[in-house]
mmCIF file of C-alpha atoms in Angstrom:
data_model
loop_
_atom_site.group_PDB
_atom_site.id
_atom_site.type_symbol
_atom_site.label_atom_id
_atom_site.label_comp_id
_atom_site.label_asym_id
_atom_site.label_seq_id
_atom_site.Cartn_x
_atom_site.Cartn_y
_atom_site.Cartn_z
ATOM 1 C CA MET A 1 -69.120 125.162 -151.419
ATOM 2 C CA GLN A 2 -65.378 124.882 -150.872
ATOM 3 C CA ILE A 3 -65.465 127.872 -148.454
ATOM 4 C CA LYS A 4 -68.335 126.329 -146.522
ATOM 5 C CA ARG A 5 -66.510 123.011 -146.136
ATOM 6 C CA LEU A 6 -63.526 124.854 -144.820
ATOM 7 C CA MET A 7 -65.837 126.742 -142.353
ATOM 8 C CA ILE A 8 -67.337 123.515 -141.148
ATOM 9 C CA ALA A 9 -63.962 121.980 -140.645
ATOM 10 C CA VAL A 10 -62.558 124.831 -138.807
ATOM 11 C CA SER A 11 -65.656 125.150 -136.433
ATOM 12 C CA ALA A 12 -65.528 121.492 -135.621
ATOM 13 C CA SER A 13 -61.877 121.852 -134.899
ATOM 14 C CA CYS A 14 -62.435 124.583 -132.491
ATOM 15 C CA LEU A 15 -65.317 122.844 -130.798
ATOM 16 C CA PHE A 16 -63.491 119.513 -130.297
ATOM 17 C CA SER A 17 -59.816 120.557 -129.911
ATOM 18 C CA LEU A 18 -60.925 121.486 -126.435
ATOM 19 C CA SER A 19 -61.697 117.871 -125.548
ATOM 20 C CA ALA A 20 -60.557 115.295 -128.082
ATOM 21 C CA GLU A 21 -57.042 114.978 -129.117
ATOM 22 C CA ALA A 22 -55.627 111.797 -127.388
ATOM 23 C CA CYS A 23 -56.225 108.574 -129.170
ATOM 24 C CA THR A 24 -53.283 106.184 -129.796
ATOM 25 C CA ASP A 25 -52.994 103.132 -132.006
ATOM 26 C CA PHE A 26 -50.279 100.580 -132.389
ATOM 27 C CA LYS A 27 -49.518 97.163 -133.775
ATOM 28 C CA LEU A 28 -47.835 94.311 -132.172
ATOM 29 C CA THR A 29 -46.679 90.853 -133.567
ATOM 30 C CA ALA A 30 -45.956 87.692 -131.451
ATOM 31 C CA LYS A 31 -43.338 85.069 -132.243
ATOM 32 C CA ASP A 32 -46.220 82.601 -133.007
ATOM 33 C CA GLY A 33 -47.384 85.030 -135.870
ATOM 34 C CA THR A 34 -50.309 86.615 -133.987
ATOM 35 C CA VAL A 35 -51.036 90.102 -135.099
ATOM 36 C CA LEU A 36 -52.817 92.494 -132.717
ATOM 37 C CA ILE A 37 -53.900 96.082 -133.055
ATOM 38 C CA THR A 38 -54.459 98.128 -129.872
ATOM 39 C CA ARG A 39 -56.107 101.507 -129.762
ATOM 40 C CA SER A 40 -57.416 103.784 -127.024
ATOM 41 C CA MET A 41 -60.268 106.060 -127.434
ATOM 42 C CA GLU A 42 -60.112 109.444 -125.625
ATOM 43 C CA PHE A 43 -62.855 112.060 -125.682
ATOM 44 C CA GLY A 44 -64.136 114.847 -123.623
ATOM 45 C CA ALA A 45 -67.836 114.202 -124.126
ATOM 46 C CA ASP A 46 -69.341 110.904 -123.217
ATOM 47 C CA LEU A 47 -69.356 108.790 -126.336
ATOM 48 C CA GLN A 48 -71.972 106.512 -125.037
ATOM 49 C CA SER A 49 -70.487 103.788 -127.294
ATOM 50 C CA ASN A 50 -72.139 100.554 -128.268
ATOM 51 C CA LEU A 51 -70.568 97.210 -129.339
ATOM 52 C CA ARG A 52 -72.356 96.275 -132.711
ATOM 53 C CA THR A 53 -72.480 93.680 -135.487
ATOM 54 C CA SER A 54 -73.343 93.959 -138.947
ATOM 55 C CA PRO A 55 -74.161 90.728 -140.969
ATOM 56 C CA ARG A 56 -73.171 89.932 -144.581
ATOM 57 C CA GLY A 57 -75.593 91.139 -147.038
ATOM 58 C CA THR A 58 -76.499 94.289 -145.335
ATOM 59 C CA GLU A 59 -77.462 96.719 -147.903
ATOM 60 C CA VAL A 60 -76.593 100.445 -147.401
ATOM 61 C CA THR A 61 -77.363 103.545 -149.296
ATOM 62 C CA THR A 62 -75.702 106.688 -148.239
ATOM 63 C CA THR A 63 -76.668 110.385 -148.700
ATOM 64 C CA THR A 64 -74.667 113.269 -150.023
ATOM 65 C CA PRO A 65 -74.522 116.597 -148.352
ATOM 66 C CA ASN A 66 -76.800 117.927 -150.758
ATOM 67 C CA LYS A 67 -79.347 115.162 -149.773
ATOM 68 C CA GLN A 68 -78.830 113.125 -153.095
ATOM 69 C CA PRO A 69 -78.257 109.276 -153.118
ATOM 70 C CA GLY A 70 -74.641 108.512 -152.600
ATOM 71 C CA MET A 71 -72.776 105.424 -152.666
ATOM 72 C CA SER A 72 -74.627 102.065 -152.134
ATOM 73 C CA TRP A 73 -73.322 98.592 -151.291
ATOM 74 C CA LYS A 74 -74.228 95.108 -150.058
ATOM 75 C CA SER A 75 -71.869 93.797 -147.420
ATOM 76 C CA LYS A 76 -69.601 91.002 -148.511
ATOM 77 C CA TYR A 77 -68.280 90.510 -144.936
ATOM 78 C CA GLY A 78 -69.715 90.497 -141.492
ATOM 79 C CA TYR A 79 -68.041 92.810 -138.968
ATOM 80 C CA ILE A 80 -68.050 93.883 -135.198
ATOM 81 C CA TYR A 81 -67.499 97.317 -134.523
ATOM 82 C CA LEU A 82 -67.798 100.262 -131.853
ATOM 83 C CA ASP A 83 -69.859 103.199 -132.338
ATOM 84 C CA GLY A 84 -70.275 106.709 -130.874
ATOM 85 C CA PHE A 85 -73.010 108.934 -129.728
ATOM 86 C CA ASN A 86 -75.373 106.085 -130.602
ATOM 87 C CA ILE A 87 -74.708 106.644 -134.256
ATOM 88 C CA ASP A 88 -74.749 103.619 -136.499
ATOM 89 C CA ALA A 89 -71.042 104.416 -137.735
ATOM 90 C CA ALA A 90 -68.008 102.300 -137.136
ATOM 91 C CA PHE A 91 -65.398 104.327 -135.119
ATOM 92 C CA ASP A 92 -63.477 101.100 -134.603
ATOM 93 C CA GLY A 93 -64.051 97.527 -135.842
ATOM 94 C CA MET A 94 -62.848 94.173 -137.400
ATOM 95 C CA ASN A 95 -64.386 92.159 -139.890
ATOM 96 C CA GLU A 96 -64.604 88.234 -140.075
ATOM 97 C CA GLU A 97 -61.458 88.240 -142.402
ATOM 98 C CA GLY A 98 -59.458 90.051 -139.929
ATOM 99 C CA LEU A 99 -59.306 93.341 -141.456
ATOM 100 C CA THR A 100 -59.477 96.147 -138.983
ATOM 101 C CA PHE A 101 -60.481 100.023 -139.054
ATOM 102 C CA GLU A 102 -59.839 102.777 -136.769
ATOM 103 C CA TYR A 103 -60.758 106.300 -136.715
ATOM 104 C CA LEU A 104 -58.646 108.858 -134.895
ATOM 105 C CA TYR A 105 -59.130 112.502 -134.336
ATOM 106 C CA LEU A 106 -57.209 114.798 -136.610
ATOM 107 C CA PRO A 107 -58.216 118.472 -135.964
ATOM 108 C CA GLY A 108 -56.726 121.448 -137.960
ATOM 109 C CA GLU A 109 -55.623 119.194 -140.833
ATOM 110 C CA THR A 110 -58.752 117.299 -142.143
ATOM 111 C CA GLN A 111 -60.719 118.657 -144.971
ATOM 112 C CA TYR A 112 -63.241 116.039 -146.578
ATOM 113 C CA GLN A 113 -63.700 116.112 -150.333
ATOM 114 C CA SER A 114 -66.255 117.960 -152.414
ATOM 115 C CA ILE A 115 -68.074 115.690 -154.950
ATOM 116 C CA PRO A 116 -67.336 116.422 -158.696
ATOM 117 C CA GLU A 117 -70.412 116.811 -160.895
ATOM 118 C CA GLY A 118 -71.945 113.564 -161.793
ATOM 119 C CA LYS A 119 -70.140 111.558 -159.047
ATOM 120 C CA ASP A 120 -72.798 111.387 -156.464
ATOM 121 C CA SER A 121 -72.830 107.436 -156.733
ATOM 122 C CA GLN A 122 -69.139 107.269 -155.566
ATOM 123 C CA ALA A 123 -69.585 109.735 -152.670
ATOM 124 C CA ILE A 124 -69.733 108.389 -149.106
ATOM 125 C CA PRO A 125 -69.888 110.461 -145.876
ATOM 126 C CA TYR A 126 -67.008 110.049 -143.564
ATOM 127 C CA THR A 127 -69.331 108.517 -140.844
ATOM 128 C CA GLN A 128 -69.999 105.530 -143.155
ATOM 129 C CA PHE A 129 -66.313 105.305 -144.437
ATOM 130 C CA GLY A 130 -65.500 102.814 -141.755
ATOM 131 C CA ASN A 131 -68.493 100.640 -142.331
ATOM 132 C CA TRP A 132 -67.855 100.595 -146.091
ATOM 133 C CA VAL A 133 -64.222 99.286 -145.467
ATOM 134 C CA LEU A 134 -65.162 96.739 -143.016
ATOM 135 C CA ALA A 135 -68.129 95.570 -145.181
ATOM 136 C CA ASN A 136 -66.379 95.040 -148.494
ATOM 137 C CA PHE A 137 -62.739 94.331 -148.151
ATOM 138 C CA LYS A 138 -60.337 91.772 -146.762
ATOM 139 C CA SER A 139 -56.901 93.184 -147.875
ATOM 140 C CA ILE A 140 -54.979 96.366 -147.935
ATOM 141 C CA ASP A 141 -54.337 96.095 -151.484
ATOM 142 C CA GLU A 142 -58.219 95.926 -152.109
ATOM 143 C CA VAL A 143 -58.791 99.030 -150.082
ATOM 144 C CA LYS A 144 -56.001 100.953 -151.801
ATOM 145 C CA GLU A 145 -57.573 100.177 -155.307
ATOM 146 C CA ALA A 146 -61.090 100.875 -154.193
ATOM 147 C CA LEU A 147 -60.026 104.437 -152.815
ATOM 148 C CA ASN A 148 -59.111 105.528 -156.256
ATOM 149 C CA ASN A 149 -62.797 105.592 -157.016
ATOM 150 C CA VAL A 150 -64.563 107.168 -154.013
ATOM 151 C CA TYR A 151 -65.020 110.674 -152.500
ATOM 152 C CA VAL A 152 -65.284 110.989 -148.757
ATOM 153 C CA THR A 153 -67.474 113.976 -147.832
ATOM 154 C CA ASP A 154 -68.383 115.775 -144.789
ATOM 155 C CA GLN A 155 -71.553 115.102 -142.793
ATOM 156 C CA SER A 156 -72.750 117.133 -139.788
ATOM 157 C CA LEU A 157 -73.864 115.322 -136.665
ATOM 158 C CA PRO A 158 -76.903 116.659 -134.860
ATOM 159 C CA GLN A 159 -75.797 114.890 -131.764
ATOM 160 C CA LEU A 160 -72.781 117.289 -131.844
ATOM 161 C CA GLY A 161 -74.497 120.578 -132.608
ATOM 162 C CA SER A 162 -74.183 119.772 -136.370
ATOM 163 C CA ALA A 163 -70.443 119.631 -136.109
ATOM 164 C CA VAL A 164 -68.143 117.687 -138.411
ATOM 165 C CA LEU A 165 -65.545 115.503 -136.783
ATOM 166 C CA PRO A 166 -61.979 115.798 -138.417
ATOM 167 C CA ALA A 167 -60.551 112.287 -138.537
ATOM 168 C CA HIS A 168 -58.041 110.265 -140.155
ATOM 169 C CA ALA A 169 -57.971 106.192 -140.411
ATOM 170 C CA SER A 170 -55.956 103.419 -139.540
ATOM 171 C CA ILE A 171 -56.570 100.273 -141.497
ATOM 172 C CA TYR A 172 -54.776 96.867 -141.334
ATOM 173 C CA ASP A 173 -55.410 93.423 -142.858
ATOM 174 C CA ALA A 174 -54.858 90.097 -141.129
ATOM 175 C CA SER A 175 -51.256 89.852 -142.425
ATOM 176 C CA GLY A 176 -50.290 92.914 -140.625
ATOM 177 C CA LYS A 177 -50.038 95.136 -143.575
ATOM 178 C CA GLY A 178 -51.498 98.685 -142.844
ATOM 179 C CA ILE A 179 -52.165 102.151 -144.327
ATOM 180 C CA VAL A 180 -53.155 105.529 -142.774
ATOM 181 C CA VAL A 181 -55.755 107.454 -144.769
ATOM 182 C CA GLU A 182 -56.075 111.313 -144.427
ATOM 183 C CA PHE A 183 -58.342 113.680 -146.188
ATOM 184 C CA TYR A 184 -56.989 117.159 -147.195
ATOM 185 C CA ASN A 185 -56.282 119.165 -150.419
ATOM 186 C CA GLU A 186 -59.369 117.549 -152.087
ATOM 187 C CA LYS A 187 -57.638 114.098 -151.964
ATOM 188 C CA ILE A 188 -57.548 110.832 -150.305
ATOM 189 C CA ASN A 189 -53.955 110.598 -148.938
ATOM 190 C CA VAL A 190 -52.623 107.204 -148.173
ATOM 191 C CA PHE A 191 -49.430 106.439 -146.305
ATOM 192 C CA ASP A 192 -47.867 103.106 -145.490
ATOM 193 C CA ASN A 193 -48.483 102.385 -141.673
ATOM 194 C CA MET A 194 -45.489 102.077 -139.652
ATOM 195 C CA GLY A 195 -47.523 100.589 -136.745
ATOM 196 C CA ILE A 196 -48.207 103.772 -134.771
ATOM 197 C CA MET A 197 -50.686 106.442 -135.097
ATOM 198 C CA THR A 198 -52.011 109.278 -132.864
ATOM 199 C CA ASN A 199 -53.471 112.603 -133.848
ATOM 200 C CA SER A 200 -52.348 115.894 -135.424
ATOM 201 C CA PRO A 201 -50.171 117.038 -137.208
ATOM 202 C CA LYS A 202 -50.444 114.866 -140.369
ATOM 203 C CA TYR A 203 -48.941 111.321 -140.289
ATOM 204 C CA ASP A 204 -45.843 112.277 -142.530
ATOM 205 C CA TRP A 205 -44.778 114.814 -139.880
ATOM 206 C CA HIS A 206 -44.876 112.411 -137.214
ATOM 207 C CA THR A 207 -42.771 109.846 -139.094
ATOM 208 C CA THR A 208 -40.226 112.584 -139.904
ATOM 209 C CA ASN A 209 -40.254 113.835 -136.269
ATOM 210 C CA LEU A 210 -39.000 110.326 -135.126
ATOM 211 C CA ARG A 211 -35.598 111.054 -136.654
ATOM 212 C CA ASN A 212 -35.011 113.525 -133.752
ATOM 213 C CA PHE A 213 -35.128 110.598 -131.252
ATOM 214 C CA ILE A 214 -32.958 107.866 -132.909
ATOM 215 C CA ASN A 215 -30.288 108.155 -130.224
ATOM 216 C CA LEU A 216 -32.752 106.821 -127.457
ATOM 217 C CA SER A 217 -32.004 103.479 -126.096
ATOM 218 C CA PRO A 218 -33.506 100.899 -123.527
ATOM 219 C CA VAL A 219 -30.005 100.364 -122.282
ATOM 220 C CA ASN A 220 -28.833 102.389 -119.433
ATOM 221 C CA ALA A 221 -26.102 104.917 -120.047
ATOM 222 C CA GLU A 222 -22.740 103.833 -119.119
ATOM 223 C CA ALA A 223 -20.734 105.537 -116.230
ATOM 224 C CA ILE A 224 -18.293 108.259 -117.260
ATOM 225 C CA THR A 225 -15.261 109.606 -115.548
ATOM 226 C CA SER A 226 -14.326 113.358 -115.444
ATOM 227 C CA ASN A 227 -11.530 114.803 -113.433
ATOM 228 C CA GLY A 228 -11.125 111.783 -111.553
ATOM 229 C CA ILE A 229 -14.721 111.417 -110.502
ATOM 230 C CA THR A 230 -17.138 108.648 -111.836
ATOM 231 C CA TYR A 231 -20.474 109.568 -112.669
ATOM 232 C CA ASN A 232 -23.088 106.621 -112.593
ATOM 233 C CA SER A 233 -26.767 107.068 -113.978
ATOM 234 C CA VAL A 234 -29.128 107.539 -111.099
ATOM 235 C CA GLY A 235 -31.415 104.762 -111.844
ATOM 236 C CA GLN A 236 -33.181 102.677 -114.759
ATOM 237 C CA GLY A 237 -33.954 104.507 -117.997
ATOM 238 C CA SER A 238 -31.097 106.774 -118.440
ATOM 239 C CA GLY A 239 -30.561 105.503 -122.108
ATOM 240 C CA ALA A 240 -33.989 107.023 -122.748
ATOM 241 C CA ILE A 241 -33.447 110.493 -121.222
ATOM 242 C CA GLY A 242 -35.191 112.885 -123.637
ATOM 243 C CA LEU A 243 -38.026 110.454 -124.458
ATOM 244 C CA PRO A 244 -41.199 112.561 -124.359
ATOM 245 C CA GLY A 245 -43.644 111.907 -121.707
ATOM 246 C CA ASP A 246 -46.463 114.288 -121.934
ATOM 247 C CA ALA A 247 -50.079 113.528 -123.464
ATOM 248 C CA SER A 248 -49.662 115.577 -126.663
ATOM 249 C CA PRO A 249 -50.040 113.593 -130.086
ATOM 250 C CA PRO A 250 -46.308 114.003 -131.087
ATOM 251 C CA SER A 251 -45.034 112.852 -127.758
ATOM 252 C CA ARG A 252 -47.426 109.916 -127.579
ATOM 253 C CA PHE A 253 -46.466 108.891 -131.160
ATOM 254 C CA VAL A 254 -42.704 108.960 -130.219
ATOM 255 C CA LYS A 255 -43.241 107.339 -126.770
ATOM 256 C CA THR A 256 -45.371 104.477 -128.209
ATOM 257 C CA ALA A 257 -42.937 103.976 -131.080
ATOM 258 C CA PHE A 258 -40.047 103.587 -128.682
ATOM 259 C CA MET A 259 -41.923 101.096 -126.531
ATOM 260 C CA VAL A 260 -43.125 98.935 -129.351
ATOM 261 C CA LYS A 261 -39.553 98.813 -130.846
ATOM 262 C CA ASN A 262 -37.930 97.862 -127.626
ATOM 263 C CA VAL A 263 -40.138 95.584 -125.576
ATOM 264 C CA TYR A 264 -39.372 91.978 -125.660
ATOM 265 C CA GLU A 265 -41.389 89.920 -128.275
ATOM 266 C CA ALA A 266 -44.442 88.078 -126.886
ATOM 267 C CA GLU A 267 -44.536 84.297 -127.358
ATOM 268 C CA ASN A 268 -48.357 83.797 -128.275
ATOM 269 C CA SER A 269 -51.617 85.746 -128.444
ATOM 270 C CA LYS A 270 -52.253 85.608 -124.741
ATOM 271 C CA GLU A 271 -48.930 87.131 -123.854
ATOM 272 C CA LEU A 272 -49.438 89.591 -126.624
ATOM 273 C CA VAL A 273 -52.587 91.013 -125.351
ATOM 274 C CA ASN A 274 -50.986 91.424 -121.917
ATOM 275 C CA LEU A 275 -48.031 93.137 -123.379
ATOM 276 C CA ALA A 276 -50.322 95.445 -125.291
ATOM 277 C CA GLU A 277 -52.177 96.425 -122.149
ATOM 278 C CA HIS A 278 -48.911 97.394 -120.571
ATOM 279 C CA ILE A 279 -47.913 99.598 -123.503
ATOM 280 C CA ILE A 280 -51.377 101.397 -123.679
ATOM 281 C CA ASN A 281 -51.309 101.956 -119.912
ATOM 282 C CA ASN A 282 -48.520 104.443 -120.717
ATOM 283 C CA VAL A 283 -50.887 106.845 -122.577
ATOM 284 C CA ASP A 284 -53.949 106.401 -120.374
ATOM 285 C CA LEU A 285 -55.867 109.411 -119.498
ATOM 286 C CA PRO A 286 -57.523 109.686 -116.025
ATOM 287 C CA ALA A 287 -60.062 112.464 -115.641
ATOM 288 C CA GLY A 288 -58.450 115.846 -115.016
ATOM 289 C CA TYR A 289 -54.967 114.754 -116.229
ATOM 290 C CA VAL A 290 -55.361 117.026 -119.403
ATOM 291 C CA ARG A 291 -57.733 119.927 -119.478
ATOM 292 C CA SER A 292 -58.508 122.955 -121.570
ATOM 293 C CA ILE A 293 -60.540 126.082 -120.482
ATOM 294 C CA ASN A 294 -62.670 127.922 -123.021
ATOM 295 C CA ASN A 295 -64.923 130.798 -121.939
ATOM 296 C CA GLY A 296 -64.678 129.582 -118.296
ATOM 297 C CA GLN A 297 -65.499 126.163 -119.000
ATOM 298 C CA THR A 298 -63.202 123.449 -118.271
ATOM 299 C CA ALA A 299 -63.022 120.205 -120.543
ATOM 300 C CA THR A 300 -60.988 117.097 -119.925
ATOM 301 C CA ASP A 301 -60.178 114.075 -121.942
ATOM 302 C CA THR A 302 -60.459 110.603 -120.566
ATOM 303 C CA THR A 303 -59.684 107.272 -121.959
ATOM 304 C CA GLN A 304 -63.221 106.033 -122.317
ATOM 305 C CA TRP A 305 -62.224 102.663 -123.736
ATOM 306 C CA VAL A 306 -59.584 100.617 -125.112
ATOM 307 C CA VAL A 307 -59.913 97.644 -127.679
ATOM 308 C CA PHE A 308 -57.620 94.985 -128.718
ATOM 309 C CA LYS A 309 -58.182 93.343 -132.078
ATOM 310 C CA ASP A 310 -56.437 89.840 -132.531
ATOM 311 C CA MET A 311 -56.599 89.672 -136.338
ATOM 312 C CA THR A 312 -55.093 86.346 -136.507
ATOM 313 C CA ASN A 313 -57.380 84.532 -134.048
ATOM 314 C CA LYS A 314 -60.509 86.762 -134.712
ATOM 315 C CA MET A 315 -60.674 87.988 -130.989
ATOM 316 C CA LEU A 316 -61.681 91.357 -129.883
ATOM 317 C CA TYR A 317 -60.875 92.481 -126.420
ATOM 318 C CA TYR A 318 -62.119 95.749 -124.720
ATOM 319 C CA ARG A 319 -62.042 97.403 -121.451
ATOM 320 C CA THR A 320 -63.657 100.742 -120.273
ATOM 321 C CA TYR A 321 -62.656 103.719 -118.118
ATOM 322 C CA HIS A 322 -64.820 102.563 -115.075
ATOM 323 C CA ASP A 323 -63.984 98.848 -115.484
ATOM 324 C CA MET A 324 -60.396 97.726 -116.540
ATOM 325 C CA THR A 325 -61.337 94.197 -116.529
ATOM 326 C CA LEU A 326 -60.581 92.648 -119.996
ATOM 327 C CA ARG A 327 -63.634 91.305 -121.875
ATOM 328 C CA ALA A 328 -63.329 89.208 -125.019
ATOM 329 C CA VAL A 329 -65.723 88.569 -127.997
ATOM 330 C CA ALA A 330 -64.895 85.622 -130.435
ATOM 331 C CA LEU A 331 -65.823 86.635 -133.954
ATOM 332 C CA LYS A 332 -65.904 82.912 -135.059
ATOM 333 C CA GLU A 333 -68.785 82.437 -132.520
ATOM 334 C CA LEU A 334 -70.886 85.227 -133.931
ATOM 335 C CA ASN A 335 -73.456 84.767 -136.659
ATOM 336 C CA PHE A 336 -72.629 86.917 -139.512
ATOM 337 C CA ALA A 337 -74.885 85.100 -142.117
ATOM 338 C CA GLU A 338 -77.000 87.026 -144.414
ATOM 339 C CA ASN A 339 -80.385 88.073 -142.632
ATOM 340 C CA ALA A 340 -78.660 87.183 -139.215
ATOM 341 C CA PRO A 341 -79.815 89.756 -136.518
ATOM 342 C CA ALA A 342 -77.611 92.832 -135.947
ATOM 343 C CA LEU A 343 -76.351 92.934 -132.363
ATOM 344 C CA LYS A 344 -75.988 95.989 -130.181
ATOM 345 C CA MET A 345 -74.765 96.219 -126.582
ATOM 346 C CA PRO A 346 -73.831 99.269 -124.416
ATOM 347 C CA LEU A 347 -70.148 99.334 -123.959
ATOM 348 C CA LEU A 348 -69.902 101.443 -120.729
ATOM 349 C CA SER A 349 -70.065 99.692 -117.293
ATOM 350 C CA GLU A 350 -70.009 100.506 -113.548
ATOM 351 C CA PRO A 351 -66.808 100.264 -111.427
ATOM 352 C CA PHE A 352 -66.208 96.698 -110.605
ATOM 353 C CA GLN A 353 -63.709 94.876 -108.233
ATOM 354 C CA ILE A 354 -63.383 91.120 -107.753
ATOM 355 C CA ASN A 355 -63.673 90.417 -103.964
ATOM 356 C CA MET A 356 -61.032 87.888 -103.060
ATOM 357 C CA THR A 357 -61.733 87.950 -99.156
ATOM 358 C CA GLU A 358 -63.558 84.393 -99.328
ATOM 359 C CA GLN A 359 -60.879 82.715 -101.376
ATOM 360 C CA PHE A 360 -58.123 84.293 -99.202
ATOM 361 C CA LEU A 361 -59.849 83.057 -96.023
ATOM 362 C CA LYS A 362 -59.699 79.537 -97.460
ATOM 363 C CA ALA A 363 -55.982 79.732 -98.142
ATOM 364 C CA SER A 364 -53.294 78.106 -96.044
ATOM 365 C CA LYS A 365 -49.570 78.671 -95.486
#
């Protein structure tokens, strides 16, 4: 069984490392205390994502890899989430208490757990892990305690040729406290979330790698004089020479961490969302920007959607690759009551521009 799981993980990594390595996640806090989580979703294949809700009282029974009944629960909290491949699984979401969940790709590192004998009722497939977290917890402390009593298993996806997606999770509560959850060595490995997350390698590698860039500064380098000649920097940004700029996960981690640390603090939620857009734009992937070729076939990641979760005001904002217009959903206006209808709406949209010609023609000097 262990060898089989490893082979599945390796085959999935080979399949998707060609086209899915570029999600980015970060946290910002405004002066008024608003906490915002931003994440981009990059993938090679069309995710066909939907925006969904799940009301309180939803009953779920999972299935183990050996087709036995797994963990069951009845939702304590309603939540909104984004799926992928039309699978009823939370790739990203926020519950009515402001707790958020994000799955990001982690190829080459992830190995989901096997189930000890007699523990089927504590087993949950990774595809339902996000739903379980969003449905049952409102604080990071609660999540951490519950993780001691679960086993997160693999589950093949027929929509992807029975592959298993290797992933790690970023989880925050409304206070801004966060953790990163990774699966390897038959364990659920939990790290304090420093507010930045990308993809492979493992999370502790990224936090260690940051030490290589502690010299970087947003302040321009001062002029120096040598042999009577004064040398000035050639433009803005000289204090950050050496800051990685490519699209690889280590580089995106460092660059995003540098920006989050050094940008001016936003005053309020409105300014915070705008600031987050500017930061996430630095890791946006237009089609063709990053490619891989395997057996003569070219694959390219694109930023299929970006989601901004205001955990303080319970607002979810999103935009898509073809329409950068920001859309907002107020969780406080959604019906999460028990037996309320579960909502589902396609996320992708056609290219859109606002025609300002008529308004401009009415303008005066």
